[in-house]
mmCIF file of N, CA and C and ligand atoms in Angstrom:
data_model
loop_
_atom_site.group_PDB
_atom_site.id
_atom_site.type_symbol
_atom_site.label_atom_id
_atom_site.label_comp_id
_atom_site.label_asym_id
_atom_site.label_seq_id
_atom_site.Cartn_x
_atom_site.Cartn_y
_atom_site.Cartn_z
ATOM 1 N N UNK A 1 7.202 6.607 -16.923
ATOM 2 C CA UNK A 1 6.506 7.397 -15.900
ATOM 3 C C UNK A 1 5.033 7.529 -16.275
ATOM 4 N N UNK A 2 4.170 7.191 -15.292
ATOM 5 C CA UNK A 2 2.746 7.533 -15.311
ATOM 6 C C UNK A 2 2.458 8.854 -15.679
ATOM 7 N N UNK A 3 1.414 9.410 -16.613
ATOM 8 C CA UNK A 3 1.087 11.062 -16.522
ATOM 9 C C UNK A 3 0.114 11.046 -15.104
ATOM 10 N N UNK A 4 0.696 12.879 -15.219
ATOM 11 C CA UNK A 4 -0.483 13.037 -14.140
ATOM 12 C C UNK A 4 -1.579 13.135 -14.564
ATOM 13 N N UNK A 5 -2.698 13.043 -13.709
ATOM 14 C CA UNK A 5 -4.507 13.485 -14.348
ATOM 15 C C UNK A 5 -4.839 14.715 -14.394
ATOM 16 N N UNK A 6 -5.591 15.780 -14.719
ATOM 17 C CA UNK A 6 -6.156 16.682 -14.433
ATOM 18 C C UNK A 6 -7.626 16.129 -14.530
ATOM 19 N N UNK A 7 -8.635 16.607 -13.696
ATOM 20 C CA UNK A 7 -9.282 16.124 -14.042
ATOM 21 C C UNK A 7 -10.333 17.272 -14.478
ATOM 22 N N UNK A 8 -11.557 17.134 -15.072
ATOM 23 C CA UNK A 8 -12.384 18.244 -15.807
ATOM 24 C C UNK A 8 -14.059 17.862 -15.547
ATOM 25 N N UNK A 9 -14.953 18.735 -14.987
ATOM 26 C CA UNK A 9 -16.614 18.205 -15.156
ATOM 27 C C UNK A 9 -17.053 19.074 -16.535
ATOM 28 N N UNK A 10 -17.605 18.315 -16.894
ATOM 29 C CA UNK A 10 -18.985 18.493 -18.078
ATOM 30 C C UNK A 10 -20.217 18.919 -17.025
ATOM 31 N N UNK A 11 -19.922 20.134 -16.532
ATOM 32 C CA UNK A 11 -21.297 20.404 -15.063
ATOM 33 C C UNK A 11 -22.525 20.856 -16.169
ATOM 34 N N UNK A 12 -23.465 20.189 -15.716
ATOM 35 C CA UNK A 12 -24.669 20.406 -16.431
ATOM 36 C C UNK A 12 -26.196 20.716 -14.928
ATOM 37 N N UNK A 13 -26.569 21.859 -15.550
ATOM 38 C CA UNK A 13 -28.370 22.109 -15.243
ATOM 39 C C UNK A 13 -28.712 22.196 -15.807
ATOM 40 N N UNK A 14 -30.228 22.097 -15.674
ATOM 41 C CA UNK A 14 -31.638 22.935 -16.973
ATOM 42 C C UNK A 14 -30.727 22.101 -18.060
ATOM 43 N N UNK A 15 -30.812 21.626 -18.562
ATOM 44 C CA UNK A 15 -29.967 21.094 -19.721
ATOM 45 C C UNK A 15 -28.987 22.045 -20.762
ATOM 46 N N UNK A 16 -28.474 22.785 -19.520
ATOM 47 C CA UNK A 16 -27.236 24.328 -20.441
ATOM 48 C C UNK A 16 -25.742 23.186 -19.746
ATOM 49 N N UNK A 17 -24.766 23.415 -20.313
ATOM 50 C CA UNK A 17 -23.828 23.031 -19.687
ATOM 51 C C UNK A 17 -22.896 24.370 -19.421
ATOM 52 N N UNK A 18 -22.135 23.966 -17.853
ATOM 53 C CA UNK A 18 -21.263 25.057 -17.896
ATOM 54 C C UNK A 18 -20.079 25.715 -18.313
ATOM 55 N N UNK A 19 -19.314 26.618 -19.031
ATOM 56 C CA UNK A 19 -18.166 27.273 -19.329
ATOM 57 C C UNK A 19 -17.453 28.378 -18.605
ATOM 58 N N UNK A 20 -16.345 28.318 -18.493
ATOM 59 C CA UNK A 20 -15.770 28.577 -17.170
ATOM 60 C C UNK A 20 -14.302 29.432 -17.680
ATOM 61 N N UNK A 21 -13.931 30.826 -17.937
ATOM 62 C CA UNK A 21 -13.063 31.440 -18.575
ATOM 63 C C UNK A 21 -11.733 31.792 -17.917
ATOM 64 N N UNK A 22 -10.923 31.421 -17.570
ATOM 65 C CA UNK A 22 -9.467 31.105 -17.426
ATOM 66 C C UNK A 22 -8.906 32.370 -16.779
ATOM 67 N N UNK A 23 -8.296 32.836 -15.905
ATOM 68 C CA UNK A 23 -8.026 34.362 -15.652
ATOM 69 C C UNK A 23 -6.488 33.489 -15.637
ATOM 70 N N UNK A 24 -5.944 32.904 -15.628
ATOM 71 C CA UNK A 24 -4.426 32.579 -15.749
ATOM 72 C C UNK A 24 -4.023 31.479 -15.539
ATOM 73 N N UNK A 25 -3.043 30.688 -16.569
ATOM 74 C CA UNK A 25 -1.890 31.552 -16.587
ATOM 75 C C UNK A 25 -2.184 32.625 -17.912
ATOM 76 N N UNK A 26 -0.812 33.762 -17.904
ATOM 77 C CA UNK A 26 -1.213 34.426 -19.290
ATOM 78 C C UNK A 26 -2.000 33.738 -20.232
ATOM 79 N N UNK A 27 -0.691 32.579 -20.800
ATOM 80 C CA UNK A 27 -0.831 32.048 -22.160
ATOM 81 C C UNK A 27 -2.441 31.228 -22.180
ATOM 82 N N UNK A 28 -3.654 31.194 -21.104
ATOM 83 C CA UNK A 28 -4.366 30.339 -21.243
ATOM 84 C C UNK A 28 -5.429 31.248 -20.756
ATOM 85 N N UNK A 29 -5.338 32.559 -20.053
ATOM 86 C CA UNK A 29 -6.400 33.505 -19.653
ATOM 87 C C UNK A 29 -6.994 34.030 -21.056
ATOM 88 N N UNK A 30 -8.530 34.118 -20.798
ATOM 89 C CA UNK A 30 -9.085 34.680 -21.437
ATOM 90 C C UNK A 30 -9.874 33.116 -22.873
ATOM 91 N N UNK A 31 -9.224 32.066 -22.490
ATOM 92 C CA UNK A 31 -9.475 30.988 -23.187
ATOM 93 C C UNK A 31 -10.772 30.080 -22.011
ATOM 94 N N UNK A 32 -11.752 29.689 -22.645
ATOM 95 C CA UNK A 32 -12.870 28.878 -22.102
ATOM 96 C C UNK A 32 -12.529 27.183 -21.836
ATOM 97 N N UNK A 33 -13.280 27.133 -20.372
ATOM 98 C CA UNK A 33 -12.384 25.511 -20.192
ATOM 99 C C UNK A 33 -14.189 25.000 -19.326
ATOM 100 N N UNK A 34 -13.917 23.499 -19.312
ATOM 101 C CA UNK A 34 -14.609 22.721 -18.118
ATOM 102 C C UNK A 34 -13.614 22.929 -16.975
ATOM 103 N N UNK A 35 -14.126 23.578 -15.911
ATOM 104 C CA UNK A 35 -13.323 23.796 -14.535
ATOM 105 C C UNK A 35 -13.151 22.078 -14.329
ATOM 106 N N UNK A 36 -12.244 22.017 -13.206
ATOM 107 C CA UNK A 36 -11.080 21.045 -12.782
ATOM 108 C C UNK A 36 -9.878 21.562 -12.253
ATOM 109 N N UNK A 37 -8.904 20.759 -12.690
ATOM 110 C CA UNK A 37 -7.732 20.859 -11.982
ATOM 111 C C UNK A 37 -7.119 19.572 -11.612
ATOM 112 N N UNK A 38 -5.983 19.789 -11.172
ATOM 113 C CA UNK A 38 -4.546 18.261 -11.084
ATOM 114 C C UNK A 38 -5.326 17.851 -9.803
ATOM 115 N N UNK A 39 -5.401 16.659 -9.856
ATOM 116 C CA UNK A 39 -5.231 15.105 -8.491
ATOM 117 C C UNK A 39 -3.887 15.735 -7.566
ATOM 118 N N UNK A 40 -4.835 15.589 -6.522
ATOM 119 C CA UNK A 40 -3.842 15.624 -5.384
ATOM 120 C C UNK A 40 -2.894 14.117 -4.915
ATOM 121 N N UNK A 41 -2.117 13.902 -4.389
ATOM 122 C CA UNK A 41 -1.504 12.647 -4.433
ATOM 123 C C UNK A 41 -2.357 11.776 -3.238
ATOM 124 N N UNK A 42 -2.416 10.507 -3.498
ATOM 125 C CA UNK A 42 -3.658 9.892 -2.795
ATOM 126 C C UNK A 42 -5.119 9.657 -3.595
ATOM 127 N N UNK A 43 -5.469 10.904 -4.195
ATOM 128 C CA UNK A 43 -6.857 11.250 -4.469
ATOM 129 C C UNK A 43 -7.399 10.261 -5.566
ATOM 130 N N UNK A 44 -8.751 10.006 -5.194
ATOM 131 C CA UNK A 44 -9.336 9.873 -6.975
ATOM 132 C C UNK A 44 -9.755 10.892 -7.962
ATOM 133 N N UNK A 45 -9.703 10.375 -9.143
ATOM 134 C CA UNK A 45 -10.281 11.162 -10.025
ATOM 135 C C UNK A 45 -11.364 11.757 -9.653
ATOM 136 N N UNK A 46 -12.598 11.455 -9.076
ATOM 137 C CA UNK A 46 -14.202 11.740 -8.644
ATOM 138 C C UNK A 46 -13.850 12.540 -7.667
ATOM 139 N N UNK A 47 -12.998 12.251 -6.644
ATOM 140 C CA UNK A 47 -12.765 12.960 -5.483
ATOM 141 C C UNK A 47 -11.658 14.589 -5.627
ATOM 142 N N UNK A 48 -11.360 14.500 -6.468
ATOM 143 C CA UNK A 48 -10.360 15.859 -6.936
ATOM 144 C C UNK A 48 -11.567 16.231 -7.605
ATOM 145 N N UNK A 49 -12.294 15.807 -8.101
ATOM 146 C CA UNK A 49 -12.984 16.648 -9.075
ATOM 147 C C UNK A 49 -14.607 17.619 -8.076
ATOM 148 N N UNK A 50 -15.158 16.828 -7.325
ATOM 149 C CA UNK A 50 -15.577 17.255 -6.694
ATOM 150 C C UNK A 50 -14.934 18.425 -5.738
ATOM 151 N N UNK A 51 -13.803 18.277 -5.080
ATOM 152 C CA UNK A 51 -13.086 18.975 -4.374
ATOM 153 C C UNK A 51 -12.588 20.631 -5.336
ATOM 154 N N UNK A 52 -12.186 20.016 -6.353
ATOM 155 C CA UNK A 52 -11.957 21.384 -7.313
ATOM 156 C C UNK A 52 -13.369 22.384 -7.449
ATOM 157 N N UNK A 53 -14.304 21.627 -7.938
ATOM 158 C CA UNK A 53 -15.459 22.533 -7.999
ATOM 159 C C UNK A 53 -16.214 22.894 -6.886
ATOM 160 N N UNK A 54 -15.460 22.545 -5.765
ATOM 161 C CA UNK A 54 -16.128 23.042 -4.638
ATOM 162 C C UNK A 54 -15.082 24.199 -4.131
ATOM 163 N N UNK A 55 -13.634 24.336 -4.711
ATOM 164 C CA UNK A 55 -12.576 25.518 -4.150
ATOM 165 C C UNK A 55 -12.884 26.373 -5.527
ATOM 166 N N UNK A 56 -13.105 26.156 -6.527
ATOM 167 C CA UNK A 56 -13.203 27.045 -7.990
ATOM 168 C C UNK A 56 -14.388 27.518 -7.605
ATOM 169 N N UNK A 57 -15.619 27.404 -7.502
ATOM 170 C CA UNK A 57 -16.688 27.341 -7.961
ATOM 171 C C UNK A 57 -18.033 27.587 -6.737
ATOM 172 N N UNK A 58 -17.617 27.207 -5.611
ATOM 173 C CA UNK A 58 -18.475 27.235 -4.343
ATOM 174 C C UNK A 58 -19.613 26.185 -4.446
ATOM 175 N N UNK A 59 -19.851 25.312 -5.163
ATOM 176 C CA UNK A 59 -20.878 24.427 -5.265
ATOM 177 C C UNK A 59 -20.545 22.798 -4.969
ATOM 178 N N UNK A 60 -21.629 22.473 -4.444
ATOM 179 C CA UNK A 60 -21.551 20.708 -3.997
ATOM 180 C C UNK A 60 -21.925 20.333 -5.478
ATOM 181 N N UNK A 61 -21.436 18.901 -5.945
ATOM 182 C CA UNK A 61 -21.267 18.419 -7.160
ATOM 183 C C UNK A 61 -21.136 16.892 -7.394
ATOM 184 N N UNK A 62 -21.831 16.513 -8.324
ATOM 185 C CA UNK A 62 -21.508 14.939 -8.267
ATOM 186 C C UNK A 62 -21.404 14.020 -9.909
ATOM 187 N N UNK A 63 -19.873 13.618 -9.324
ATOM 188 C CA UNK A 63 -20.093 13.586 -10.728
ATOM 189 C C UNK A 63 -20.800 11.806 -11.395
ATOM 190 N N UNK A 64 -21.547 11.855 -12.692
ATOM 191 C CA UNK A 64 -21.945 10.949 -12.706
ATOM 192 C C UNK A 64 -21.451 9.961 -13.667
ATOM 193 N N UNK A 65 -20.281 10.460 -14.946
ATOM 194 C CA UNK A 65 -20.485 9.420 -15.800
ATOM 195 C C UNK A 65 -18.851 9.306 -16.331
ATOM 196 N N UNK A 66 -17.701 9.121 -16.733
ATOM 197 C CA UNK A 66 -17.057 9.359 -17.314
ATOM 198 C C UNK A 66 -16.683 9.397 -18.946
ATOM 199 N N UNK A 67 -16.503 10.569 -19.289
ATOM 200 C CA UNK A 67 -16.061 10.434 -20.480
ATOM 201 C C UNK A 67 -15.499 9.523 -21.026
ATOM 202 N N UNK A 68 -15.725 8.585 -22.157
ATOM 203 C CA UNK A 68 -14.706 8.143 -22.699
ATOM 204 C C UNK A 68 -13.407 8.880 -23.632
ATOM 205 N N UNK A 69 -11.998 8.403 -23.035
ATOM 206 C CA UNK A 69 -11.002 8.898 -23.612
ATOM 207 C C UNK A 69 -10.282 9.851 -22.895
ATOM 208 N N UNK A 70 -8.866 9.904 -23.439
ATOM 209 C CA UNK A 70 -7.703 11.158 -22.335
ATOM 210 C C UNK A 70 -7.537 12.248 -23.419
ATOM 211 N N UNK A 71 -7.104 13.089 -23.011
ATOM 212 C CA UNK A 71 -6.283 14.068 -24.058
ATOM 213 C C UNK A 71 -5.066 14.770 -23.633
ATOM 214 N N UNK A 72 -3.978 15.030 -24.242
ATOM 215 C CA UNK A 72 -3.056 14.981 -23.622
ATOM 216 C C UNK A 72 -3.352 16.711 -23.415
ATOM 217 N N UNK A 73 -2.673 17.379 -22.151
ATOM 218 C CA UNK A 73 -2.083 18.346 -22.251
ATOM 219 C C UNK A 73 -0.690 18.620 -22.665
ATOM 220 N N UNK A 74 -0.073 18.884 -21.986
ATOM 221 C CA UNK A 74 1.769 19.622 -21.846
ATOM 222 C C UNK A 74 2.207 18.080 -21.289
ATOM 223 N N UNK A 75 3.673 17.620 -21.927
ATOM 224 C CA UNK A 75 4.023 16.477 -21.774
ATOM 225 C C UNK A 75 3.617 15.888 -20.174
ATOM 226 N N UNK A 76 3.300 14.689 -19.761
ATOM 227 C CA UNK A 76 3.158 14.522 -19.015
ATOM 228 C C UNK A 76 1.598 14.592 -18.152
ATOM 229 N N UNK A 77 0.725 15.475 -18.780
ATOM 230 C CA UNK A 77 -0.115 15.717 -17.918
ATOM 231 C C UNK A 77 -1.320 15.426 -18.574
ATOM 232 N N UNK A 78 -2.542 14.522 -18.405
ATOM 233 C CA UNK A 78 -3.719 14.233 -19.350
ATOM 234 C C UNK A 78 -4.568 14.608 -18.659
ATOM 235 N N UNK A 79 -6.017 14.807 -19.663
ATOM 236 C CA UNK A 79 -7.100 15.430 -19.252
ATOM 237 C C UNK A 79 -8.138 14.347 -19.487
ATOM 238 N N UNK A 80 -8.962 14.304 -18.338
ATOM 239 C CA UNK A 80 -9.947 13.109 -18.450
ATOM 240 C C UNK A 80 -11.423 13.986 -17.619
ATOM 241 N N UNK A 81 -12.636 13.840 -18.393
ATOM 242 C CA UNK A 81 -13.437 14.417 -17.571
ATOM 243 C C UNK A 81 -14.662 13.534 -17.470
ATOM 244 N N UNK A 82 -15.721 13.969 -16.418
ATOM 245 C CA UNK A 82 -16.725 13.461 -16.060
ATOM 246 C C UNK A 82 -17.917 14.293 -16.634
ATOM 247 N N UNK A 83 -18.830 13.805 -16.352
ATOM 248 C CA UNK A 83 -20.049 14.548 -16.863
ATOM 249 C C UNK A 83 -20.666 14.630 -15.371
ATOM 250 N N UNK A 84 -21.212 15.682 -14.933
ATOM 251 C CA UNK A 84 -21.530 15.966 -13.364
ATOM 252 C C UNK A 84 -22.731 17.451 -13.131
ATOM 253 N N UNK A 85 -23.515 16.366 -12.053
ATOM 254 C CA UNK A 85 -24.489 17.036 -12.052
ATOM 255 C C UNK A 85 -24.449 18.133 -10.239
ATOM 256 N N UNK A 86 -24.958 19.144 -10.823
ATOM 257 C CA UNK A 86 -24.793 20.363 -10.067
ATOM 258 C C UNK A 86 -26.008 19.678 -8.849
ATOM 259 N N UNK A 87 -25.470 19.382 -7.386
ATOM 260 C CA UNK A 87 -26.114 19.060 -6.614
ATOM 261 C C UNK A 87 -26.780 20.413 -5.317
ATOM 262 N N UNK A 88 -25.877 21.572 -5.404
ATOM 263 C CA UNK A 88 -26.500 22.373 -4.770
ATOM 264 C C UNK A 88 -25.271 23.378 -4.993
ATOM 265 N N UNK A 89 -25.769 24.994 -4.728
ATOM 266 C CA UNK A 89 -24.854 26.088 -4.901
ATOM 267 C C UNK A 89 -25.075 26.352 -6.670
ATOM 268 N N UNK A 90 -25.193 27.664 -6.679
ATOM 269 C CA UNK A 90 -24.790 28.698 -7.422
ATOM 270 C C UNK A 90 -23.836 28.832 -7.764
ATOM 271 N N UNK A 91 -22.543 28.181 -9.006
ATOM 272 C CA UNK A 91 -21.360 28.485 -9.289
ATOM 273 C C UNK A 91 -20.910 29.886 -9.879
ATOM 274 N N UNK A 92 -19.588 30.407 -8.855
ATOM 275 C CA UNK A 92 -19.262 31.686 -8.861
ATOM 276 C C UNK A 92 -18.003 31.274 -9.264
ATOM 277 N N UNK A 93 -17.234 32.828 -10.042
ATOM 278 C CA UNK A 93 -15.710 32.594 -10.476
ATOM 279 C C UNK A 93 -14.687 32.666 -8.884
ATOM 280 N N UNK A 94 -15.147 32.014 -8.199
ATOM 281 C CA UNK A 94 -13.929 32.213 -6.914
ATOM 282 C C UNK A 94 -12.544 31.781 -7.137
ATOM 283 N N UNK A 95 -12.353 30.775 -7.747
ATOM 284 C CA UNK A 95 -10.645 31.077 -7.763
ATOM 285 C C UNK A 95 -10.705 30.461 -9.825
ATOM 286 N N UNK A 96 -9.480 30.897 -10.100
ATOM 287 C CA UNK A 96 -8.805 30.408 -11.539
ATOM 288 C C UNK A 96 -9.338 30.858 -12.969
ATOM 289 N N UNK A 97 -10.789 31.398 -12.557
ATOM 290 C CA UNK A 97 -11.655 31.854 -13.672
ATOM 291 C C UNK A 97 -12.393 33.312 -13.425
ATOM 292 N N UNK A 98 -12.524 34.469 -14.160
ATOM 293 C CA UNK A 98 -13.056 35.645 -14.541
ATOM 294 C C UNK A 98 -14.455 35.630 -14.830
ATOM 295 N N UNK A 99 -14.877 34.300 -15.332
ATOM 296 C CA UNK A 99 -16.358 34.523 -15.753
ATOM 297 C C UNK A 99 -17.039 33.054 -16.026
ATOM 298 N N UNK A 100 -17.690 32.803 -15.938
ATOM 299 C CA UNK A 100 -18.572 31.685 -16.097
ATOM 300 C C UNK A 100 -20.130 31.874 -16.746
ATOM 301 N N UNK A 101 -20.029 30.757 -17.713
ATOM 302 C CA UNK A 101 -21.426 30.948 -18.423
ATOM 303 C C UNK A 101 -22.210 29.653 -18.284
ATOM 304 N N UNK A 102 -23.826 29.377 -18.673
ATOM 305 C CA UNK A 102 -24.219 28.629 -18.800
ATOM 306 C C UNK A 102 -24.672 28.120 -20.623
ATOM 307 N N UNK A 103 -24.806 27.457 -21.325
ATOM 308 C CA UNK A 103 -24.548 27.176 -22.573
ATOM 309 C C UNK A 103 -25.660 25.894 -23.301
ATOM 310 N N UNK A 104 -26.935 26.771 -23.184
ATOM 311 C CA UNK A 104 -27.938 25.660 -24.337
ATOM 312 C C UNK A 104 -26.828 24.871 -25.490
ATOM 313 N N UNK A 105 -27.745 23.854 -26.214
ATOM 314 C CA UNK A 105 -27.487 23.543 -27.204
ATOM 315 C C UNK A 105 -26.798 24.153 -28.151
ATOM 316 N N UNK A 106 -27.389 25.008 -28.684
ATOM 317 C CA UNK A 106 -26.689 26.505 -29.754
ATOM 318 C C UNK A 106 -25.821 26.913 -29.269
ATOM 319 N N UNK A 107 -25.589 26.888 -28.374
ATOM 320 C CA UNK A 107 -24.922 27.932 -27.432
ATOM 321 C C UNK A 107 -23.137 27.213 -27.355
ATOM 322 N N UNK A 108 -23.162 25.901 -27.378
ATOM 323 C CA UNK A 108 -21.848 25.336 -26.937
ATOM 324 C C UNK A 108 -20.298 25.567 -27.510
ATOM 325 N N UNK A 109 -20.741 26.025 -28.944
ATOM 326 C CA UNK A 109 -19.645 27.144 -29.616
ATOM 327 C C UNK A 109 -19.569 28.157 -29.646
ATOM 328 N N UNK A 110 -20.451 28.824 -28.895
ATOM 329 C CA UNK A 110 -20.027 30.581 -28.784
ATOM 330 C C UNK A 110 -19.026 31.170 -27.807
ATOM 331 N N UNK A 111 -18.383 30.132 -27.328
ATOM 332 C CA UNK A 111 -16.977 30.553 -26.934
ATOM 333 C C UNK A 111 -15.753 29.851 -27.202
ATOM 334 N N UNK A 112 -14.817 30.427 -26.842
ATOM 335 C CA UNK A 112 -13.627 30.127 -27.279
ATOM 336 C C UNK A 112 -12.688 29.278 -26.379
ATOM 337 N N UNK A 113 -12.990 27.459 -26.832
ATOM 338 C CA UNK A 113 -12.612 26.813 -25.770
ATOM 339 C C UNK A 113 -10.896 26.575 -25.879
ATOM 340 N N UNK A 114 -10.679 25.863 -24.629
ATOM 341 C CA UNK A 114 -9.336 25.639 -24.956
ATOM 342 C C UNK A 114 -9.412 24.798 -26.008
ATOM 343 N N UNK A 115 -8.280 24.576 -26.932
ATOM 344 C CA UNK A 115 -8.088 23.368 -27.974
ATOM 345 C C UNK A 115 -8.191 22.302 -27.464
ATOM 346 N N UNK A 116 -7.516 21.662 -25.961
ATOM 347 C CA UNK A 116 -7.339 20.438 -25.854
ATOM 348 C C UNK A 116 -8.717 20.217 -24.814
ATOM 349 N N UNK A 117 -9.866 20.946 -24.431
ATOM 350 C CA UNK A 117 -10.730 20.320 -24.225
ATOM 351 C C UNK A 117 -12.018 20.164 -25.566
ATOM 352 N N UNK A 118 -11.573 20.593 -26.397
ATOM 353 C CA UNK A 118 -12.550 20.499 -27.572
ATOM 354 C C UNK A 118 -13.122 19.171 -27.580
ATOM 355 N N UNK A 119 -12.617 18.209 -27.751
ATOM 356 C CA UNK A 119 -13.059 16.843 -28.172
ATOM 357 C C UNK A 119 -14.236 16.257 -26.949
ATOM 358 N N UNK A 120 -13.966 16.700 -26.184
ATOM 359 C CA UNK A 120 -14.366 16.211 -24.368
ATOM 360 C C UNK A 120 -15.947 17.445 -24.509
ATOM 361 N N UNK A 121 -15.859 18.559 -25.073
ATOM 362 C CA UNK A 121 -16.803 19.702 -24.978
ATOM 363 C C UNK A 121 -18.264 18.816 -26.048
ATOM 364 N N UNK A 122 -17.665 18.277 -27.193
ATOM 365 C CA UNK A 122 -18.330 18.086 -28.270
ATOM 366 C C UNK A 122 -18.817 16.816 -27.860
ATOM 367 N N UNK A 123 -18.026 15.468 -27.234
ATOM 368 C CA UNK A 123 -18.765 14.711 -26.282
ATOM 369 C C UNK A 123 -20.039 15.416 -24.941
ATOM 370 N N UNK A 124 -19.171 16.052 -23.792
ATOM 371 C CA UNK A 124 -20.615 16.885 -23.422
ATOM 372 C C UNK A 124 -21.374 16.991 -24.047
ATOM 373 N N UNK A 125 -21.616 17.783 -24.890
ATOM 374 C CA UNK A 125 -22.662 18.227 -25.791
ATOM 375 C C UNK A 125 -23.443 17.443 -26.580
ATOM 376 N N UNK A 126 -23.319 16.178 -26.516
ATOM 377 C CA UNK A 126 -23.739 15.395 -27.081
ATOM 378 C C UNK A 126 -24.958 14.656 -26.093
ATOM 379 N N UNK A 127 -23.825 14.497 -24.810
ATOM 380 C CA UNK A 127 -24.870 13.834 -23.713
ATOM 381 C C UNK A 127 -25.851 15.404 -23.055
ATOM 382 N N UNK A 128 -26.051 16.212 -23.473
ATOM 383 C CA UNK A 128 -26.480 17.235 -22.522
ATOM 384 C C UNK A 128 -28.512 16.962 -22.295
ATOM 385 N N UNK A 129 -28.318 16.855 -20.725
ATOM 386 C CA UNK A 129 -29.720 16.246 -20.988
ATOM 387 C C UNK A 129 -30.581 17.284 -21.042
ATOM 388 N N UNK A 130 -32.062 17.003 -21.586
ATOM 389 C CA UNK A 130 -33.493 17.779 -21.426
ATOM 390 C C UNK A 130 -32.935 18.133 -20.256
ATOM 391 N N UNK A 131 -33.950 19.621 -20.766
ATOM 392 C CA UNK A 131 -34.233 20.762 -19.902
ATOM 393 C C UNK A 131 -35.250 19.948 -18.508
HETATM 394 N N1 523 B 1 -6.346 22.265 -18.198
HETATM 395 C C1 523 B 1 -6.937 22.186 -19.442
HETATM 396 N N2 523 B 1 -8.282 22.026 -19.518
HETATM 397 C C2 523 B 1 -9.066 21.942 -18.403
HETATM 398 C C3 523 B 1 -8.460 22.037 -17.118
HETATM 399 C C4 523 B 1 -9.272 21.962 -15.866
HETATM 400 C C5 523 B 1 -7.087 22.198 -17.052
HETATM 401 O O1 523 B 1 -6.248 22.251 -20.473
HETATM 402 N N3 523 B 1 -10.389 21.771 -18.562
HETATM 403 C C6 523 B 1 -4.888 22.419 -18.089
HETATM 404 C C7 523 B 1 -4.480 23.809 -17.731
HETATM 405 C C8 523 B 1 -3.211 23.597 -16.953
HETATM 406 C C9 523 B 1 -3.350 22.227 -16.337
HETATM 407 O O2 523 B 1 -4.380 21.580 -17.072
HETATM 408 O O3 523 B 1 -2.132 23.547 -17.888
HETATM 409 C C10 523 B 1 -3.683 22.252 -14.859
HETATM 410 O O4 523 B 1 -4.923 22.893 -14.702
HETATM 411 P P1 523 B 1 -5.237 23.866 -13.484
HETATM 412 O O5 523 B 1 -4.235 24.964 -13.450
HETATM 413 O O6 523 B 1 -6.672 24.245 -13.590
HETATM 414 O O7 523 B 1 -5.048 22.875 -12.287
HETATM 415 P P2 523 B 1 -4.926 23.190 -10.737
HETATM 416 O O8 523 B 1 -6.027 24.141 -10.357
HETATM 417 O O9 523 B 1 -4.864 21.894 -10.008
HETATM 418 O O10 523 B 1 -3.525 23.895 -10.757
HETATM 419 P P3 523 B 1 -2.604 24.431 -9.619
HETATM 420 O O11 523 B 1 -3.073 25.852 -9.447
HETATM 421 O O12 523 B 1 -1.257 24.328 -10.261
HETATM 422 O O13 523 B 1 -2.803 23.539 -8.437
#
């Protein structure tokens, strides 16, 4: 059986990238993620991902680059993200998340990400462009 995708943006402005804090489920509220969410059936990766950060988040979005590499979540389900640039809108916690931050350089470990986007965060952070 194929896994499913979730898919995840590396959303970047001003050269801060964004962090996005989990209001549920229990076991994952209160833990820091790149917003996303599962492929709808049909969908692409680019196209769920845009679509997610436009129902999470209220903002138009585009994403530009893909990460290299998957990571698994919970059997069955992998995480693959893009690096994506904020094309218009102010991102608000409207659905799945409590709080949202923006995150200079210094800044990209001062919260508490999920484990399984760590590897994907430390890539971001790598590409995060000038201010
Ligand atoms: N993750 C995860 N990291 C990450 C995302 C976007 C999601 O580990 N950056 C995990 C969390 C969930 C699963 O992937 O176990 C699905 O993510 P979710 O709940 O954000 O996906 P949705 O919004 O598509 O979920 P439904 O509410 O079930 O449709």
């Amino acid at each position: 059986m194929t896994d499913r995708v979730v898919v995840a943006g590396a959303v970047y402005d001003r050269g801060r990238l964004l962090a996005a804090r989990r209001s549920a489920p229990p076991e994952l509220a209160g833990r820091w993620e790149l917003p996303g969410g599962k492929l709808e059936p049909g969908e692409r990766p680019e196209q769920a991902l845009v679509r997610e950060l436009r129902e999470e988040l209220g903002v138009e979005a585009r994403p530009v680059e893909r990460i290299p590499g998957e990571w698994p979540l919970m059997p069955g389900l992998v995480l693959q993200v893009w690096t994506v640039r904020l094309l218009s809108g102010e991102p608000r916690p409207l659905e799945d998340h409590d709080e949202l931050r923006w995150l200079g350089p210094e800044e990209i470990h001062t919260v508490d990400w999920l484990d399984q986007d760590r590897p994907a965060v430390a890539e971001a952070a790598r590409r995060l462009p000038a201010p």
